[in-house]
Amino acid sequence: MQHQAEREEIVDAVADLFACGVIPPSRQATFSVRLPDGDILITSGESSHGSPAAQFGLLAADGTLKDGSSSALSASMIPIHLAIFAAQPGFDAIAHTYPPFTTAFAVADRPLVSRYEPLLRAGQRNEISVVPWSPEGGDTAESIRKIVASEPGNRATLLANNGIIAYHSTLHELVQLLIAIEESAALELRAAQLGGVR
């Protein structure tokens, strides 16, 4: 099996995020990593054997399927992953999922302000903005590409009525970022119950 080490690394990341409650009980998530040769290893996004990383596809940088089944891949997410990789050569790991507190901001069409210290430490210095979600992925991909290309302090984007897509240099840093975003979203909502942030 090609790229076994990278596959195992993704499976471990999914398990860690599920244990933290960042990946929801439905276990829906799509992860991708850029390999040293420029190809992209991407998960199916479907729940299978308890892990959304159970099925993989191998894509060329232009999205051409090189290995795996195209029917198992999330067609709407592929253009978004490709756009991020093309816009920022320094980002080699991407995840799309539905963390409960974070997704509440996406459903409310409300940006998430970056003020929680672990979130800033994870590299997210800008407000996490919301972009319209398109099931076809193309319009959404272009909106996110512009954010990634023009905002170097940005590591994530909320998808309206959908979830979040996050991107970082390594899979380990991506996992830490997603945990910090979900913690930040939960704290923002709880602070609002106490009268808002100061």
XYZ file of N, CA and C in Angstrom:
594
model
N 0.843 -1.191 0.000
C 0.000 0.000 0.000
C 0.883 1.248 0.000
N 0.616 2.159 -0.929
C 1.417 3.378 -1.024
C 1.188 4.310 0.156
N 2.257 5.001 0.559
C 2.177 6.068 1.556
C 1.528 5.581 2.857
N 1.939 4.412 3.308
C 1.338 3.832 4.500
C 1.569 4.697 5.736
N 2.760 5.268 5.858
C 3.056 6.090 7.040
C 2.141 7.301 7.095
N 1.915 7.948 5.956
C 1.045 9.119 5.931
C -0.403 8.725 6.222
N -0.825 7.587 5.704
C -2.190 7.110 5.985
C -2.379 6.878 7.484
N -1.403 6.238 8.091
C -1.507 5.965 9.520
C -1.498 7.258 10.335
N -0.723 8.232 9.889
C -0.677 9.510 10.585
C -2.046 10.200 10.539
N -2.708 10.136 9.396
C -4.038 10.733 9.280
C -5.039 9.988 10.167
N -4.998 8.664 10.138
C -5.912 7.872 10.975
C -5.713 8.220 12.448
N -4.460 8.375 12.876
C -4.182 8.737 14.273
C -4.717 10.134 14.586
N -4.571 11.076 13.649
C -5.081 12.437 13.860
C -6.593 12.433 14.003
N -7.258 11.659 13.159
C -8.719 11.553 13.238
C -9.135 10.987 14.592
N -8.434 9.954 15.046
C -8.762 9.340 16.338
C -8.581 10.342 17.478
N -7.502 11.111 17.436
C -7.255 12.111 18.484
C -8.357 13.169 18.499
N -8.726 13.651 17.320
C -9.749 14.703 17.251
C -11.128 14.177 17.631
N -11.407 12.931 17.300
C -12.685 12.351 17.711
C -12.728 12.204 19.225
N -11.618 11.771 19.823
C -11.558 11.605 21.277
C -11.758 12.940 21.980
N -11.319 14.036 21.366
C -11.466 15.383 21.950
C -12.838 15.992 21.676
N -13.654 15.346 20.860
C -14.964 15.899 20.525
C -14.926 16.912 19.399
N -13.787 17.049 18.736
C -13.691 17.997 17.617
C -14.355 17.425 16.370
N -14.145 16.141 16.115
C -14.899 15.455 15.063
C -16.185 14.950 15.706
N -17.353 15.250 15.114
C -18.633 14.938 15.761
C -18.935 13.441 15.763
N -19.989 13.040 16.477
C -20.334 11.615 16.542
C -20.577 10.967 15.180
N -20.991 11.767 14.189
C -21.186 11.215 12.845
C -19.872 10.797 12.201
N -18.759 11.269 12.767
C -17.406 10.969 12.287
C -17.159 11.476 10.868
N -17.891 12.494 10.451
C -17.700 13.051 9.115
C -16.535 14.043 9.112
N -15.571 13.785 8.263
C -14.407 14.659 8.146
C -13.661 14.292 6.874
N -13.029 15.279 6.277
C -12.167 15.045 5.122
C -10.799 15.635 5.429
N -9.767 14.807 5.367
C -8.396 15.244 5.611
C -7.581 15.072 4.338
N -6.605 15.942 4.153
C -5.674 15.754 3.050
C -4.289 16.219 3.476
N -3.275 15.588 2.902
C -1.889 16.014 3.110
C -1.202 16.070 1.757
N -0.346 17.077 1.615
C 0.467 17.165 0.408
C 1.738 16.360 0.630
N 2.023 15.457 -0.281
C 3.186 14.599 -0.180
C 4.419 15.292 -0.764
N 5.621 14.815 -0.437
C 6.834 15.474 -0.930
C 6.912 15.597 -2.449
N 6.292 14.662 -3.177
C 6.329 14.739 -4.645
C 5.242 15.631 -5.231
N 4.440 16.278 -4.355
C 3.394 17.177 -4.816
C 2.026 16.544 -4.947
N 1.961 15.216 -4.904
C 0.659 14.549 -4.930
C -0.077 14.805 -3.619
N -1.375 14.543 -3.625
C -2.220 14.818 -2.462
C -2.932 13.544 -2.031
N -2.760 13.177 -0.775
C -3.460 12.043 -0.188
C -4.672 12.585 0.546
N -5.872 12.133 0.155
C -7.111 12.698 0.712
C -8.037 11.584 1.170
N -8.729 11.815 2.280
C -9.661 10.810 2.796
C -11.019 10.970 2.128
N -11.832 9.940 2.280
C -13.134 9.918 1.619
C -14.130 10.884 2.228
N -13.984 11.152 3.535
C -14.971 11.979 4.219
C -16.174 11.188 4.691
N -16.250 9.913 4.338
C -17.383 9.077 4.730
C -17.033 8.237 5.950
N -18.030 7.987 6.789
C -17.825 7.092 7.926
C -17.646 5.672 7.410
N -16.573 5.036 7.817
C -16.324 3.667 7.394
C -15.464 2.978 8.448
N -15.964 1.891 8.980
C -15.233 1.146 10.005
C -14.842 2.053 11.168
N -15.701 3.011 11.495
C -15.460 3.873 12.635
C -14.511 5.011 12.368
N -13.967 5.120 11.166
C -13.020 6.196 10.880
C -13.268 6.767 9.496
N -13.370 8.122 9.390
C -13.519 8.710 8.069
C -12.248 8.612 7.245
N -11.179 8.144 7.848
C -9.917 8.020 7.119
C -9.695 6.601 6.598
N -10.737 5.768 6.623
C -10.565 4.379 6.223
C -10.355 4.241 4.715
N -10.855 5.188 3.925
C -10.679 5.150 2.485
C -9.912 6.381 2.034
N -8.975 6.175 1.113
C -8.142 7.263 0.641
C -8.179 7.347 -0.877
N -7.879 8.529 -1.370
C -7.615 8.720 -2.785
C -6.285 9.428 -2.918
N -5.593 9.157 -3.990
C -4.338 9.840 -4.285
C -4.571 10.714 -5.512
N -4.366 12.015 -5.352
C -4.621 12.973 -6.425
C -3.321 13.623 -6.874
N -3.251 13.944 -8.151
C -2.201 14.827 -8.632
C -2.550 16.246 -8.210
N -1.607 17.164 -8.316
C -1.836 18.546 -7.885
C -2.982 19.203 -8.635
N -3.286 18.715 -9.849
C -4.397 19.285 -10.622
C -5.727 18.589 -10.346
N -5.721 17.631 -9.421
C -6.943 16.933 -9.051
C -7.184 15.630 -9.768
N -6.319 15.256 -10.684
C -6.466 13.990 -11.392
C -6.309 12.824 -10.412
N -7.260 11.901 -10.444
C -7.205 10.743 -9.547
C -6.133 9.775 -10.030
N -5.159 9.470 -9.167
C -4.070 8.555 -9.514
C -4.236 7.182 -8.879
N -4.973 7.143 -7.757
C -5.164 5.870 -7.072
C -6.386 5.993 -6.176
N -7.116 4.891 -5.999
C -8.313 4.907 -5.172
C -9.564 5.045 -6.032
N -10.701 5.072 -5.371
C -11.985 5.149 -6.056
C -12.547 6.561 -5.984
N -12.875 7.141 -7.127
C -13.423 8.500 -7.140
C -14.776 8.554 -6.461
N -15.527 7.442 -6.476
C -16.863 7.437 -5.866
C -16.782 7.580 -4.354
N -15.621 7.239 -3.771
C -15.477 7.308 -2.314
C -15.076 8.702 -1.844
N -14.669 9.562 -2.769
C -14.165 10.873 -2.391
C -15.282 11.897 -2.358
N -15.084 12.922 -1.554
C -16.060 13.998 -1.425
C -15.838 14.996 -2.557
N -16.651 14.901 -3.600
C -16.442 15.716 -4.797
C -16.513 17.210 -4.499
N -17.367 17.607 -3.570
C -17.505 19.036 -3.278
C -16.309 19.595 -2.522
N -15.568 18.734 -1.817
C -14.433 19.212 -1.022
C -13.124 19.230 -1.802
N -13.007 18.420 -2.831
C -11.750 18.346 -3.567
C -11.326 19.700 -4.134
N -12.224 20.473 -4.791
C -11.788 21.779 -5.309
C -11.290 22.721 -4.215
N -11.868 22.628 -3.029
C -11.456 23.501 -1.930
C -10.061 23.122 -1.450
N -9.811 21.835 -1.262
C -8.485 21.380 -0.844
C -7.432 21.770 -1.886
N -7.742 21.562 -3.162
C -6.794 21.897 -4.224
C -6.508 23.394 -4.252
N -7.543 24.215 -4.045
C -7.364 25.671 -4.072
C -6.450 26.137 -2.947
N -6.598 25.547 -1.765
C -5.750 25.932 -0.628
C -4.305 25.535 -0.886
N -4.092 24.311 -1.351
C -2.723 23.871 -1.631
C -2.069 24.760 -2.697
N -2.845 25.146 -3.719
C -2.286 25.976 -4.785
C -1.977 27.383 -4.300
N -2.805 27.902 -3.380
C -2.644 29.290 -2.930
C -1.521 29.461 -1.933
N -1.184 28.413 -1.196
C -0.191 28.558 -0.127
C 0.719 27.327 -0.098
N 1.896 27.429 -0.704
C 2.819 26.291 -0.710
C 3.253 25.841 0.685
N 3.108 26.704 1.690
C 3.523 26.347 3.036
C 2.524 25.508 3.801
N 1.306 25.362 3.286
C 0.297 24.544 3.951
C 0.294 23.153 3.330
N 0.595 22.143 4.139
C 0.653 20.768 3.642
C -0.370 19.853 4.301
N -1.273 20.393 5.117
C -2.300 19.577 5.775
C -3.599 20.375 5.864
N -4.697 19.731 5.507
C -6.005 20.389 5.478
C -7.039 19.445 6.088
N -8.014 20.018 6.793
C -9.118 19.218 7.335
C -10.424 19.984 7.213
N -11.470 19.263 6.871
C -12.834 19.804 6.893
C -13.665 18.904 7.787
N -14.321 19.504 8.781
C -15.168 18.723 9.675
C -16.206 19.630 10.327
N -16.913 19.098 11.311
C -18.060 19.794 11.909
C -17.973 19.815 13.434
N -16.983 20.475 14.013
C -16.915 20.551 15.476
C -18.164 21.254 16.003
N -18.821 20.722 17.017
C -20.140 21.249 17.420
C -20.174 22.745 17.740
N -19.286 23.239 18.584
C -19.332 24.656 18.951
C -18.897 25.543 17.780
N -17.875 25.114 17.077
C -17.407 25.878 15.915
C -18.479 25.948 14.847
N -19.143 24.828 14.604
C -20.171 24.791 13.563
C -21.366 25.665 13.927
N -21.592 25.878 15.218
C -22.659 26.805 15.626
C -22.399 28.203 15.062
N -21.144 28.625 15.056
C -20.797 29.922 14.464
C -21.045 29.910 12.959
N -20.718 28.803 12.301
C -20.939 28.701 10.862
C -22.430 28.757 10.524
N -23.239 28.061 11.305
C -24.685 28.050 11.062
C -25.295 29.419 11.341
N -24.752 30.117 12.331
C -25.233 31.468 12.655
C -24.655 32.527 11.720
N -23.772 32.108 10.815
C -23.105 33.041 9.888
C -22.367 34.132 10.664
N -21.672 33.692 11.712
C -20.984 34.632 12.608
C -19.500 34.311 12.675
N -18.634 35.269 12.345
C -17.189 35.023 12.429
C -16.767 34.712 13.864
N -15.659 34.006 13.988
C -15.100 33.681 15.296
C -13.863 34.543 15.515
N -13.930 35.409 16.511
C -12.818 36.311 16.803
C -11.665 35.528 17.429
N -10.456 35.829 17.009
C -9.274 35.158 17.557
C -8.739 35.965 18.732
N -9.163 35.590 19.947
C -8.651 36.263 21.138
C -8.188 35.282 22.207
N -8.564 34.010 22.066
C -8.177 32.956 23.009
C -6.689 32.625 22.794
N -5.895 32.713 23.855
C -4.442 32.606 23.729
C -3.967 31.336 23.024
N -4.483 30.144 23.344
C -4.028 28.961 22.611
C -4.341 29.024 21.114
N -5.408 29.720 20.748
C -5.738 29.865 19.334
C -4.714 30.749 18.631
N -4.336 31.834 19.289
C -3.299 32.707 18.731
C -1.973 31.957 18.632
N -1.678 31.163 19.648
C -0.424 30.397 19.658
C -0.409 29.340 18.558
N -1.592 28.866 18.178
C -1.698 27.860 17.118
C -1.561 28.479 15.721
N -1.414 29.803 15.656
C -1.163 30.456 14.377
C -2.331 31.217 13.793
N -3.505 31.154 14.459
C -4.680 31.850 13.941
C -4.748 33.247 14.551
N -4.204 34.225 13.829
C -4.151 35.591 14.353
C -5.315 36.454 13.872
N -5.933 36.055 12.785
C -7.048 36.835 12.236
C -8.384 36.258 12.691
N -9.414 37.076 12.587
C -10.776 36.583 12.780
C -11.040 35.457 11.780
N -11.720 34.413 12.220
C -12.081 33.315 11.322
C -13.385 33.702 10.636
N -13.274 34.044 9.373
C -14.429 34.569 8.644
C -15.320 33.445 8.125
N -16.516 33.829 7.697
C -17.501 32.893 7.158
C -17.649 33.159 5.664
N -17.601 32.107 4.852
C -17.847 32.246 3.419
C -19.067 31.416 3.048
N -19.794 31.820 2.015
C -20.945 31.022 1.579
C -20.504 29.623 1.152
N -21.352 28.659 1.439
C -21.063 27.277 1.088
C -21.818 26.902 -0.169
N -21.111 26.322 -1.127
C -21.717 25.833 -2.360
C -21.504 24.333 -2.447
N -22.566 23.544 -2.609
C -22.396 22.085 -2.701
C -21.481 21.662 -3.838
N -21.395 22.478 -4.893
C -20.512 22.145 -6.008
C -19.051 22.424 -5.662
N -18.830 23.299 -4.675
C -17.476 23.544 -4.199
C -16.713 24.634 -4.924
N -17.047 24.939 -6.178
C -16.251 25.871 -6.968
C -16.232 27.281 -6.429
N -17.410 27.877 -6.182
C -17.465 29.241 -5.654
C -16.834 29.325 -4.272
N -17.100 28.334 -3.458
C -16.514 28.294 -2.119
C -14.994 28.197 -2.210
N -14.516 27.382 -3.112
C -13.069 27.220 -3.281
C -12.413 28.539 -3.651
N -13.020 29.308 -4.532
C -12.439 30.582 -4.942
C -12.435 31.580 -3.788
N -13.504 31.607 -3.003
C -13.550 32.506 -1.839
C -12.452 32.172 -0.844
N -12.266 30.892 -0.578
C -11.239 30.469 0.376
C -9.847 30.701 -0.199
N -9.674 30.469 -1.492
C -8.369 30.715 -2.126
C -7.937 32.164 -1.925
N -8.871 33.097 -2.072
C -8.548 34.518 -1.897
C -8.138 34.809 -0.453
N -8.832 34.197 0.502
C -8.486 34.401 1.912
C -7.093 33.859 2.200
N -6.837 32.640 1.743
C -5.544 31.997 2.004
C -4.410 32.797 1.365
N -4.632 33.293 0.148
C -3.582 34.011 -0.572
C -3.310 35.387 0.012
N -4.334 36.018 0.585
C -4.188 37.420 1.000
C -4.043 37.622 2.504
N -4.300 36.569 3.316
C -4.257 36.713 4.766
C -3.292 35.696 5.371
N -2.004 36.059 5.462
C -1.026 35.090 5.981
C -1.255 34.681 7.433
N -2.013 35.474 8.193
C -2.295 35.127 9.578
C -3.532 34.276 9.738
N -4.042 33.740 8.643
C -5.266 32.953 8.688
C -4.960 31.473 8.504
N -5.612 30.632 9.309
C -5.416 29.192 9.229
C -6.732 28.421 9.128
N -7.849 29.146 9.026
C -9.142 28.453 8.989
C -10.210 29.366 8.417
N -11.253 28.754 7.867
C -12.405 29.482 7.343
C -13.666 28.701 7.696
N -14.684 29.423 8.167
C -15.981 28.801 8.428
C -16.782 28.747 7.134
N -17.499 27.638 6.931
C -18.358 27.473 5.769
C -19.805 27.612 6.228
N -20.506 28.620 5.716
C -21.857 28.926 6.192
C -22.766 27.697 6.116
N -23.470 27.430 7.221
C -24.402 26.303 7.317
C -23.726 24.956 7.057
N -22.421 24.900 7.317
C -21.707 23.667 7.013
C -20.772 23.287 8.150
N -19.579 23.839 8.200
C -18.605 23.482 9.227
C -17.390 24.362 9.095
N -16.211 23.762 9.189
C -14.970 24.525 9.111
C -13.970 23.800 8.235
N -13.156 24.576 7.539
C -11.996 24.022 6.856
C -10.781 24.713 7.444
N -9.814 23.911 7.872
C -8.609 24.440 8.522
C -7.388 23.902 7.792
N -6.296 24.675 7.854
C -5.106 24.329 7.080
C -3.868 24.779 7.846
N -2.811 23.961 7.756
C -1.587 24.299 8.485
C -0.396 23.622 7.812
N 0.780 23.876 8.356
C 2.012 23.366 7.757
C 2.154 21.861 7.913
N 1.746 21.339 9.058
C 1.868 19.906 9.319
C 0.554 19.385 9.905
N 0.407 18.073 9.848
C -0.797 17.462 10.407
C -0.860 17.666 11.913
N 0.287 17.573 12.596
C 0.307 17.788 14.048
C -0.166 19.199 14.393
N 0.351 20.204 13.682
C -0.070 21.583 13.939
C -1.542 21.782 13.607
N -2.025 21.083 12.597
C -3.440 21.175 12.227
C -4.336 20.635 13.334
N -3.948 19.521 13.919
C -4.720 18.944 15.024
C -4.789 19.927 16.189
N -3.655 20.509 16.561
C -3.638 21.476 17.661
C -4.494 22.700 17.340
N -4.462 23.142 16.095
C -5.277 24.278 15.676
C -6.764 23.976 15.811
N -7.194 22.833 15.329
C -8.615 22.484 15.398
C -9.099 22.375 16.836
N -8.279 21.827 17.710
C -8.644 21.746 19.128
C -8.790 23.151 19.704
N -7.841 24.032 19.396
C -7.893 25.403 19.918
C -9.102 26.167 19.377
N -9.452 25.944 18.120
C -10.625 26.623 17.543
C -11.898 26.181 18.252
N -12.038 24.877 18.475
C -13.248 24.380 19.124
C -13.325 24.870 20.576
N -12.194 24.882 21.279
C -12.180 25.428 22.641
C -12.568 26.905 22.622
N -12.033 27.651 21.669
C -12.330 29.082 21.567
C -13.811 29.316 21.309
N -14.392 28.537 20.397
C -15.811 28.694 20.088
C -16.669 28.408 21.321
N -16.320 27.364 22.058
C -17.076 27.027 23.272
C -16.966 28.136 24.304
N -15.780 28.695 24.473
C -15.586 29.760 25.457
C -16.292 31.048 25.050
N -16.302 31.356 23.768
C -17.016 32.547 23.296
C -18.511 32.440 23.613
N -19.082 31.270 23.371
C -20.511 31.084 23.636
C -20.798 31.141 25.137
N -19.911 30.587 25.947
C -20.116 30.627 27.400
C -19.896 32.029 27.938
N -18.928 32.749 27.399
C -18.690 34.134 27.831
C -19.900 35.010 27.510
N -20.550 34.737 26.386
C -21.737 35.515 26.017
C -22.843 35.328 27.059
N -22.934 34.139 27.651
C -23.932 33.893 28.689
C -23.624 34.673 29.969
N -22.348 35.036 30.125
C -21.928 35.797 31.314
C -21.902 37.311 31.056
N -22.445 37.694 29.950
C -22.509 39.110 29.637
C -21.562 39.550 28.549
N -20.869 38.609 27.914
C -19.986 38.958 26.817
C -18.545 39.077 27.237
N -17.663 39.127 26.232
C -16.236 39.239 26.516
C -15.887 40.667 26.890
N -14.790 40.824 27.602
C -14.339 42.159 28.023
C -13.039 42.511 27.323
